[in-house]
XYZ file of C-alpha atoms in Angstrom:
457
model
C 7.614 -16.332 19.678
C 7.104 -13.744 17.170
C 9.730 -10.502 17.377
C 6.764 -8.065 16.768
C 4.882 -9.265 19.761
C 4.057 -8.406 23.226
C 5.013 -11.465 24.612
C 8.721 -10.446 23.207
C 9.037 -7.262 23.305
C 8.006 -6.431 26.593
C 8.641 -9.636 28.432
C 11.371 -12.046 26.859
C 13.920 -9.721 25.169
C 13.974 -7.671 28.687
C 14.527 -10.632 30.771
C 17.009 -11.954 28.568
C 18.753 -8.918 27.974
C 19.375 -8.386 32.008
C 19.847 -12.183 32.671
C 22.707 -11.587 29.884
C 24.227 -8.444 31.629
C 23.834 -10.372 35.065
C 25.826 -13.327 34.006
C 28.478 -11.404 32.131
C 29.139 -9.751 35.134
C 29.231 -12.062 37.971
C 29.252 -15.767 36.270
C 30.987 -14.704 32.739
C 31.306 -19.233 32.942
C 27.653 -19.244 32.524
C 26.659 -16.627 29.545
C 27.057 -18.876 26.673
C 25.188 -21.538 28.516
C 22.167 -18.832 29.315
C 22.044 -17.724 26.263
C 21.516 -21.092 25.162
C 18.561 -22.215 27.416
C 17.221 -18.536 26.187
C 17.412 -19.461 22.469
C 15.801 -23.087 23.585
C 13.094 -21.255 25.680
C 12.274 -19.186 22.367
C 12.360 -21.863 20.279
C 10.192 -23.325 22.280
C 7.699 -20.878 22.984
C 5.960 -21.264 19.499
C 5.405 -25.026 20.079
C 7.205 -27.424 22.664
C 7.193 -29.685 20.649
C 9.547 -29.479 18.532
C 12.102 -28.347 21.462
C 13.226 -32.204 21.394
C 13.866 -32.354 17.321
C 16.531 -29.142 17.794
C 17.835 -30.277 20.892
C 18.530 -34.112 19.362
C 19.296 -32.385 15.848
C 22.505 -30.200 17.907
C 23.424 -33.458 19.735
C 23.732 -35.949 17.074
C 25.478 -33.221 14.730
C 28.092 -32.566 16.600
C 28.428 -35.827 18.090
C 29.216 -36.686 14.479
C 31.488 -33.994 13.813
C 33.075 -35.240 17.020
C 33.832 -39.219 16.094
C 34.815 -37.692 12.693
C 37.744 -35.683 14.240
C 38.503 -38.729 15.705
C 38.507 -41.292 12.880
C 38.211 -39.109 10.022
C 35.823 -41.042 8.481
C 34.552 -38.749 5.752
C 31.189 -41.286 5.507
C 30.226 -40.207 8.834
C 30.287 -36.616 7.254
C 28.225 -38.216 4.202
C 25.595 -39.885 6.541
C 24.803 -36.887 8.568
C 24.357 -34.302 6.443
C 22.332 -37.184 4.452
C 19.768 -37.568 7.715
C 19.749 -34.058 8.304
C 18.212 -33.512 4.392
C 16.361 -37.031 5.160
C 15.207 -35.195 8.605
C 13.890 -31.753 6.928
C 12.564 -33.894 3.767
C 10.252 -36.248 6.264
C 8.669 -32.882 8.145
C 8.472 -30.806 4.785
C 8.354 -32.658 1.956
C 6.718 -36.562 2.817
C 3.345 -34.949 1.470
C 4.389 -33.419 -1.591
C 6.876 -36.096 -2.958
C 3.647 -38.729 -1.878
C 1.426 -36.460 -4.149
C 3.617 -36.738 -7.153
C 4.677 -39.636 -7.314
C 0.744 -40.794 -6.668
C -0.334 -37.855 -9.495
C 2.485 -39.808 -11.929
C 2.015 -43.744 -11.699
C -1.348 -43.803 -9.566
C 1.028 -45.973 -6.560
C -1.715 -45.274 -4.082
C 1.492 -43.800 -1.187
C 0.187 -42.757 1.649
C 0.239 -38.749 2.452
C 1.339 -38.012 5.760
C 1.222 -34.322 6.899
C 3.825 -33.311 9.762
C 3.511 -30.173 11.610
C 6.543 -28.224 10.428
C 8.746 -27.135 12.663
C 9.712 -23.473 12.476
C 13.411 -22.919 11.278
C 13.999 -26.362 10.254
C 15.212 -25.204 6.837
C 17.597 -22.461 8.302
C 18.991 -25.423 10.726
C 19.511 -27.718 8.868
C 21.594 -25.585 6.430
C 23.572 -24.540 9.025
C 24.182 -28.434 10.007
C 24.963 -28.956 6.329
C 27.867 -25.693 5.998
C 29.613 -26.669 9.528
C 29.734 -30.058 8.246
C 31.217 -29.577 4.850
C 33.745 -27.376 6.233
C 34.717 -30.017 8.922
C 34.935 -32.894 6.089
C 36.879 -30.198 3.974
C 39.310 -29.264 6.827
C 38.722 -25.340 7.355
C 36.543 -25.809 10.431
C 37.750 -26.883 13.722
C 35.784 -28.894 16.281
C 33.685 -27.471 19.545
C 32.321 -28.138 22.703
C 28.332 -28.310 22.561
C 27.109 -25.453 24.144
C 29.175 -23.204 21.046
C 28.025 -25.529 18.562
C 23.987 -25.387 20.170
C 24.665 -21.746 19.914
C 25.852 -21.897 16.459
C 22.764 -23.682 15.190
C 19.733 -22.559 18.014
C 21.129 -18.693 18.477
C 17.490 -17.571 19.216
C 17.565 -14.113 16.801
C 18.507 -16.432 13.988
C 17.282 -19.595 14.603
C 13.954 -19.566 12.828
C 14.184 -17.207 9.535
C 18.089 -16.288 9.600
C 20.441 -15.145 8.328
C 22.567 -18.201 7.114
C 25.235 -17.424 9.464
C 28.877 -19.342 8.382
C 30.408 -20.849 11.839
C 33.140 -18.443 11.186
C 31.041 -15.376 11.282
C 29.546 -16.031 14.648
C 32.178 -18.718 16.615
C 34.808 -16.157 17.591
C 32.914 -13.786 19.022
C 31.438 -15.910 21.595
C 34.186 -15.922 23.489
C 34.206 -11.978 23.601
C 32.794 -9.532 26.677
C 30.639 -7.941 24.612
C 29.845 -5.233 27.554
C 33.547 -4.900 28.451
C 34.185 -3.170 25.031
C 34.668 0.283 25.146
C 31.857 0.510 22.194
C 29.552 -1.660 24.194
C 27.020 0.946 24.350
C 27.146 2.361 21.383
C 26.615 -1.508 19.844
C 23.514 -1.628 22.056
C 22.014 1.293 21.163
C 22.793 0.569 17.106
C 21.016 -2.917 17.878
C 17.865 -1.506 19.689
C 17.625 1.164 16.590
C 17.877 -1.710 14.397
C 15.146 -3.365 16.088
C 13.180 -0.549 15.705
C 13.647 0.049 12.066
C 12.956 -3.682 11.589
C 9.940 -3.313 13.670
C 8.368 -0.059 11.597
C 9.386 -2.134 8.347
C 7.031 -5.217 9.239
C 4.164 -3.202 11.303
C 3.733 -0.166 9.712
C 4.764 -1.278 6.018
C 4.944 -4.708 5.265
C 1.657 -5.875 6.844
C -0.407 -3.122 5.726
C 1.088 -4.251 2.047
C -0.508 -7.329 3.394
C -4.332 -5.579 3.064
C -3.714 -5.518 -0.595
C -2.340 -8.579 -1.401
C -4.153 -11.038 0.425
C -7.411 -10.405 -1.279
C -6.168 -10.285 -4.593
C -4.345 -13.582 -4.004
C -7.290 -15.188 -2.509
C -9.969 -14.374 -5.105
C -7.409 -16.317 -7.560
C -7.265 -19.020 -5.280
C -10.866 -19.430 -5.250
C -11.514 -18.906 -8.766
C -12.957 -15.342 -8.336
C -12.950 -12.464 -10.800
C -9.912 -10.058 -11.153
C -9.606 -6.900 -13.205
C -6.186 -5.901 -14.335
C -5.605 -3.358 -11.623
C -6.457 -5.554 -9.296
C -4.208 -8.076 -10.298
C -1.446 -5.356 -10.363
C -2.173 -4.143 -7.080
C -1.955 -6.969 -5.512
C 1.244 -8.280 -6.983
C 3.093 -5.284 -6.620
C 1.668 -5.119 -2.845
C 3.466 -8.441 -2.118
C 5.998 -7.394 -4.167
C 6.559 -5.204 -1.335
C 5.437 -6.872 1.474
C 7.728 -9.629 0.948
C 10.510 -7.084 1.124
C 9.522 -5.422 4.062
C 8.532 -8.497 5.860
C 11.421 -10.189 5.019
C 14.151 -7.590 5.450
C 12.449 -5.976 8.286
C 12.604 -9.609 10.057
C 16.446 -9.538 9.314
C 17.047 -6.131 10.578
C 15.462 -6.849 14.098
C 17.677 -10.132 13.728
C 20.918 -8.008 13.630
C 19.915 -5.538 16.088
C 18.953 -8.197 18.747
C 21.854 -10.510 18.102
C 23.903 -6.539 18.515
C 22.164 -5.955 21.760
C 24.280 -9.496 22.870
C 27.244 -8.724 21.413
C 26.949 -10.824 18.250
C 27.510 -9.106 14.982
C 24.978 -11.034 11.998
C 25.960 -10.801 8.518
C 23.338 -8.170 6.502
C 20.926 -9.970 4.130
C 19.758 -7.533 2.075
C 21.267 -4.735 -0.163
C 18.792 -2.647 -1.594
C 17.460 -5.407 -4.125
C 15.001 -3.578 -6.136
C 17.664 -1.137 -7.126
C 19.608 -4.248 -8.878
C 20.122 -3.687 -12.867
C 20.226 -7.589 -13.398
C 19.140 -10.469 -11.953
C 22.416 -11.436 -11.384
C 22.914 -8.079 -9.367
C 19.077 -8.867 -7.400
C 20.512 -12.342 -6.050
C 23.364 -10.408 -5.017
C 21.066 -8.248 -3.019
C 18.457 -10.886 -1.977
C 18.631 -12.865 0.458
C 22.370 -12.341 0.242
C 23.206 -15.525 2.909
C 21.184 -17.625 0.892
C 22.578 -16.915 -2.283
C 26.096 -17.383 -0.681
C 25.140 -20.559 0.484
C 23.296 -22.039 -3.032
C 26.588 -20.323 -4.794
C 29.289 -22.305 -2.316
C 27.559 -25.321 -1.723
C 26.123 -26.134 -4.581
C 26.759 -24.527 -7.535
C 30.331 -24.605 -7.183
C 30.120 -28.340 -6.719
C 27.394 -29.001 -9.212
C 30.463 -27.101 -11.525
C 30.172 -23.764 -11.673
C 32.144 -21.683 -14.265
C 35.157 -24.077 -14.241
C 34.223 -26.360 -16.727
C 32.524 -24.686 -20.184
C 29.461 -22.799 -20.596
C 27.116 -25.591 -20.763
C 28.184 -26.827 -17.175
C 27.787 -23.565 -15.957
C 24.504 -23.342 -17.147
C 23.632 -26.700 -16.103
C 24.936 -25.835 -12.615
C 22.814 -22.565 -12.481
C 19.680 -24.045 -13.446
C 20.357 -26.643 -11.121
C 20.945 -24.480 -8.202
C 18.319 -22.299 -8.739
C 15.465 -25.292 -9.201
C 16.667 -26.650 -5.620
C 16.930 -23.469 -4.110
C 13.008 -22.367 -5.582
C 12.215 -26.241 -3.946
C 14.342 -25.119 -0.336
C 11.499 -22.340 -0.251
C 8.751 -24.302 0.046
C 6.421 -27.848 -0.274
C 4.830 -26.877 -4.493
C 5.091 -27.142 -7.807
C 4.844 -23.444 -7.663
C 7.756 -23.000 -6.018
C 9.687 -25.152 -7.905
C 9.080 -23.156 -10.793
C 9.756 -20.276 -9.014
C 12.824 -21.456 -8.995
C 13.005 -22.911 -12.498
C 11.992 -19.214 -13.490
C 15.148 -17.314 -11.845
C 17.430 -20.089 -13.097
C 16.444 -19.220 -16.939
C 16.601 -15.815 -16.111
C 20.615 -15.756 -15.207
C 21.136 -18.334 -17.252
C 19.796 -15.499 -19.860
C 22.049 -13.173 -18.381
C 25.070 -15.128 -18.878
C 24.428 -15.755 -22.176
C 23.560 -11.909 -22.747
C 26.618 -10.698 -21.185
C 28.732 -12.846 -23.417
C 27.412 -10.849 -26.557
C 29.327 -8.102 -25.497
C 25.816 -5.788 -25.446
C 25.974 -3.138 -22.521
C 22.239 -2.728 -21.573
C 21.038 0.615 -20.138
C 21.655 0.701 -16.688
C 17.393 1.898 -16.372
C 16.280 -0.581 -18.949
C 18.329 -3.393 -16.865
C 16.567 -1.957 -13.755
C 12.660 -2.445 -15.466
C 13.562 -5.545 -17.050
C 14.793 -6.707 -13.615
C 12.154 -5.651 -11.375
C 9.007 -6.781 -13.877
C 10.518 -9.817 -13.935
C 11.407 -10.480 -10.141
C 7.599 -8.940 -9.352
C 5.623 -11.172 -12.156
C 7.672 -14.361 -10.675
C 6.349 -13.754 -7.141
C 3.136 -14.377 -8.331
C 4.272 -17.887 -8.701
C 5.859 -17.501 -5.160
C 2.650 -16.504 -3.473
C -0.011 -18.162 -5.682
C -1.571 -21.385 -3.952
C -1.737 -23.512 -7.186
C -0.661 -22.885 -11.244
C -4.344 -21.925 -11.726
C -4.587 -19.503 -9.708
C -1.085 -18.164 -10.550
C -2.749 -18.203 -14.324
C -5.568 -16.300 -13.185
C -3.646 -13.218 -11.767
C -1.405 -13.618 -15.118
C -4.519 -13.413 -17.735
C -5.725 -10.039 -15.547
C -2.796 -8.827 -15.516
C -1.501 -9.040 -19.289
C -5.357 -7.919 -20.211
C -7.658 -10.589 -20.300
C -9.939 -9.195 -18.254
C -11.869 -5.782 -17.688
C -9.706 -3.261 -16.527
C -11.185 -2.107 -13.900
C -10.855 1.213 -11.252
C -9.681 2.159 -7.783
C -5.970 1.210 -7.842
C -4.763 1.958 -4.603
C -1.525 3.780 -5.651
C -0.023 5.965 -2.771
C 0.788 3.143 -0.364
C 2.836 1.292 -3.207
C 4.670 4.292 -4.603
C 5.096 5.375 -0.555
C 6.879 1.629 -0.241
C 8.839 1.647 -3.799
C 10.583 4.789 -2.321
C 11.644 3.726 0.959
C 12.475 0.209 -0.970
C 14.729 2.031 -3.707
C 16.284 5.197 -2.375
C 18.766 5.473 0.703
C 20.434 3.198 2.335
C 19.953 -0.012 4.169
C 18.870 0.151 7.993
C 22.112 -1.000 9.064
C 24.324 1.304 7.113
C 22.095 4.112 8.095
C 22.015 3.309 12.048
C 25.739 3.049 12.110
C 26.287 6.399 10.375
C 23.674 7.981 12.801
C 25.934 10.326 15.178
C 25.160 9.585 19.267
C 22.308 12.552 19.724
C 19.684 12.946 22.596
C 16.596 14.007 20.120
C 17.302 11.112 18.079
C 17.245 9.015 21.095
C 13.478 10.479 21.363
C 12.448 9.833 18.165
C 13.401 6.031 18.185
C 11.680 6.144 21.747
C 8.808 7.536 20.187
C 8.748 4.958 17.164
C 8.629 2.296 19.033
C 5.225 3.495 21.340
C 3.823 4.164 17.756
C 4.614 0.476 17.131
C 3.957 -1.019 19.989
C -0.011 0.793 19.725
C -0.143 -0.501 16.480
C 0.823 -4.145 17.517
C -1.992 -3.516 19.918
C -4.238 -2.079 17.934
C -3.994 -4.985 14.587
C -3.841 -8.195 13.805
C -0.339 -9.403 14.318
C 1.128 -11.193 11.103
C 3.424 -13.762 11.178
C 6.922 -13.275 9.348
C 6.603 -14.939 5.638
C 9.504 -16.861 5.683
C 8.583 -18.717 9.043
C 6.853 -20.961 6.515
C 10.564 -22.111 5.450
C-alpha cells in the first residue's frame, strides 16, 4: 500500500488511526497487538504473499533471541543473522550472483528470479542490529508482539528509517493520547505527512518527467545531447531526494500520529561541503548502521590508516551492493568509498578547502555517481557520461526552472521536521495544510501515481 494513495489516505490511515484511539481508550491490553495486525494488513496489502515470509521471519528471530537468553549460545546469534542474509540473498540476489559466476567460468547455474518482497532489506537489517546487540549484551529480550512491532511497524516497515530497538521499544509502552502534548504530536505528524506528501507528488514525481526519458533513451541505445544528459541527471538528482526524503517525512509524521517518535533521515544533504558531511546527511540511519555494524568491525580508525581505508572501501562496496541486484550498483558503491577514502587522505594534508568549492566538488560528484545509481547497465551509464562531458551535439531546450525551483527548496531552510515543530499552533495555518492536502489529493487523482524509489530495496 503506497502512502500517496487513495486506498491509504482516505481509507487505511483513518481506520487505523480511530481503531488506535478506540483501543487506547477502552482495551489499552490490545493497542500494541492492533497495531500489529494493522502493520501486517499493510504489509500485506501490496502482495499477500509475502505476509507469511515477515510473519515466519519475526517468529524464528526472536525465537532465537529467546533460546539464546537461555543458553547463551552466541552460535545461535551467528546462525540467524547468517539465514536472515541467506534469506534476503535467495529473494534478491540468487539471479545476479547466478549471472556472474555463469559470465566468469561459463558453470551453466541456473537463474532463478524471486518476486522481491517489499522491505526485505530494511527487515532484515533490523533482524541483524537487535541481534548483535543481544549477542553483545546491551539489548534485553521481549515478548513477540514488541519485537513484531519492532521489525513490521507498518510506517517503517518497507523503506524505513533503520530504527535501533532502543529508539522505538520504550515508547510502546507509553499512552501516547494521555500526554498532555498528545495533540499537538498529532497535528506535527499529519503536517509532516503533508509536507512528505507535496515533496513526492508535486516535486519528486514531476522530476520524474525529466529523468525517465533521458534514462531510457540510454538504456536503449538512443541519442543524447549534452543538455539532455544534464537534465536528466540533475532531475533524478532531485527526484531521488524528494522521493526519498519525502517518503521519510510521511514515515515520521504517521508513526507521530501513533505516538511513536522515528529518528530523521535526512539533513539537508546537498548543502554538505564533503562527502564525508553528505553521508552524514543521507540516509542518516543507513549510514549509522554501515558505520556501527560494519565498519567499526571491519576496523575502522583503530588500527592505522590503511585499515581504515580498507574498512571504508569495504563498507561502502557492501552498502552500494545492499541498494540493489547490479554491477552498477556495486560501483556505485565502489565510487563513494574512493571518494571518502579521498577525503581522509585530503584532510590529513592539513589543506582547508573552501567551504563553496567543497560544496561543488561534493554535489558534481554525488549527482554524476547517480547516474550509475539509476542507469540500467554500464553502457548506458557510458552513454549519459560521453553526452554529458561533450561527446555529443549540444543540443537546446533545457528545461531549467523546475530544477533550479527544486535545488532551492533542496538547499535553503530547514528540514520538514525542524520546520513543523517550530510552527506556532495557528488556525490559518491549520487551513493552509487543509488546503495542501486537497491540492494533493487532486493531483493523486489527476496523475499517474509513482511508486517510492527505494521500495525497490
Amino acid at each position: 500500500m503506497l502512502f500517496n494513495s487513495f486506498a491509504f489516505l482516505l481509507a487505511f490511515l483513518p481506520l487505523a488511526l480511530a481503531l488506535h484511539w478506540l483501543a487506547e481508550r477502552f482495551a489499552p491490553a490490545a493497542r500494541l497487538p492492533l497495531l500489529l495486525v494493522l502493520s501486517f494488513i499493510f504489509y500485506g496489502y501490496w502482495d499477500v504473499r509475502f505476509i507469511p515470509l515477515l510473519a515466519l521471519s519475526i517468529l524464528i528471530n526472536w525465537v532465537m533471541a529467546q533460546l539464546f537468553v537461555r543458553t547463551r549460545l552466541a552460535t545461535l546469534i551467528v546462525a540467524a543473522i547468517a539465514a536472515n542474509l541467506t534469506v534476503l540473498g535467495i529473494f534478491k540476489y540468487a539471479a545476479f550472483f547466478a549471472d556472474l559466476a555463469n559470465a566468469a567460468a561459463d558453470l551453466g547455474l541456473p537463474r532463478y528470479e524471486f518476486a522481491l518482497p517489499l522491505g526485505i532489506s530494511f527487515f532484515t537489517f533490523h533482524h541483524v542490529m537487535y541481534l548483535v546487540d543481544l549477542r553483545a549484551g546491551r539489548a534485553p529480550r521481549f515478548d513477540l508482539i514488541r519485537y513484531g512491532l519492532y521489525i513490521g511497524f507498518f510506517p517503517q516497515v518497507l523503506a524505513g528509517p533503520l530504527v535501533r530497538w532502543t529508539e522505538l521499544m520504550h515508547q510502546l509502552d507509553e499512552r501516547p493520547y494521555l500526554r498532555s502534548d498528545a495533540a499537538q504530536r498529532f497535528a506535527q505528524g499529519l503536517m509532516l505527512l503533508t509536507v512528505g506528501l507535496a515533496k513526492k507528488v508535486l516535486i519528486g514525481d514531476p522530476l520524474a518527467g525529466y529523468a525517465n526519458p533521458v534514462f531510457e533513451a540510454a538504456a536503449n541505445g538512443g541519442a543524447l545531447t549534452t543538455l539532455q544528459a544534464w537534465q536528466g541527471t540533475l532531475a533524478f538528482t532531485f527526484q531521488i531526494y524528494f522521493d526519498f526524503s519525502g517518503y521519510t517525512d510521511m514515515a515520521l509524521g504517521i508513526a507521530l500520529m501513533f505516538g511513536v517518535v522515528l529518528p530523521q533521515n535526512f539533513e539537508v544533504p546537498y548543502r554538505a561541503v564533503s562527502l564525508q558531511d553528505f553521508w552524514r546527511r543521507w540516509h542518516m540511519t543507513l549510514s549509522r548502521f554501515l558505520r556501527d555494524y560494519l565498519y567499526i568491525p571491519l576496523g575502522g580508525n583503530r588500527h592505522g590508516l590503511s585499515i581504515q581505508l580498507f574498512a571504508l572501501f569495504a563498507t561502502m562496496t557492501l552498502g552500494g551492493l545492499w541498494h540493489g541486484a547490479g554491477l552498477t550498483f556495486i560501483f556505485w558503491g565502489i565510487a563513494h568509498g574512493l571518494g571518502l577514502c579521498a577525503g581522509i587522505l585530503w584532510r590529513r594534508t592539513g589543506v582547508v578547502m573552501p567551504a563553496v568549492l567543497g560544496w561543488a566538488l561534493t554535489f558534481l560528484f554525488v549527482a554524476l555517481t547517480w547516474v550509475l545509481f539509476r542507469a540500467t547497465s554500464f553502457d548506458a551509464a557510458m552513454r549519459l557520461y560521453e553526452a554529458m562531458f561533450g561527446f555529443a551535439p549540444f543540443g537546446s531546450g533545457f528545461k531549467w526552472r523546475a530544477l533550479v525551483i527544486a535545488a532551492l527548496v533542496a538547499m535553503i531552510g530547514p528540514t520538514a521536521w525542524a520546520a513543523v515543530h517550530r510552527l506556532p499552533p495557528n488556525r490559518w495555518l491549520a487551513v493552509a495544510f487543509a488546503l495542501l492536502f486537497v491540492v494533493i489529493l487532486l493531483k493523486i487523482g489527476d496523475d499517474a501515481n509513482y511508486e517510492f524509489i527505494y521500495f525497490q530495496f
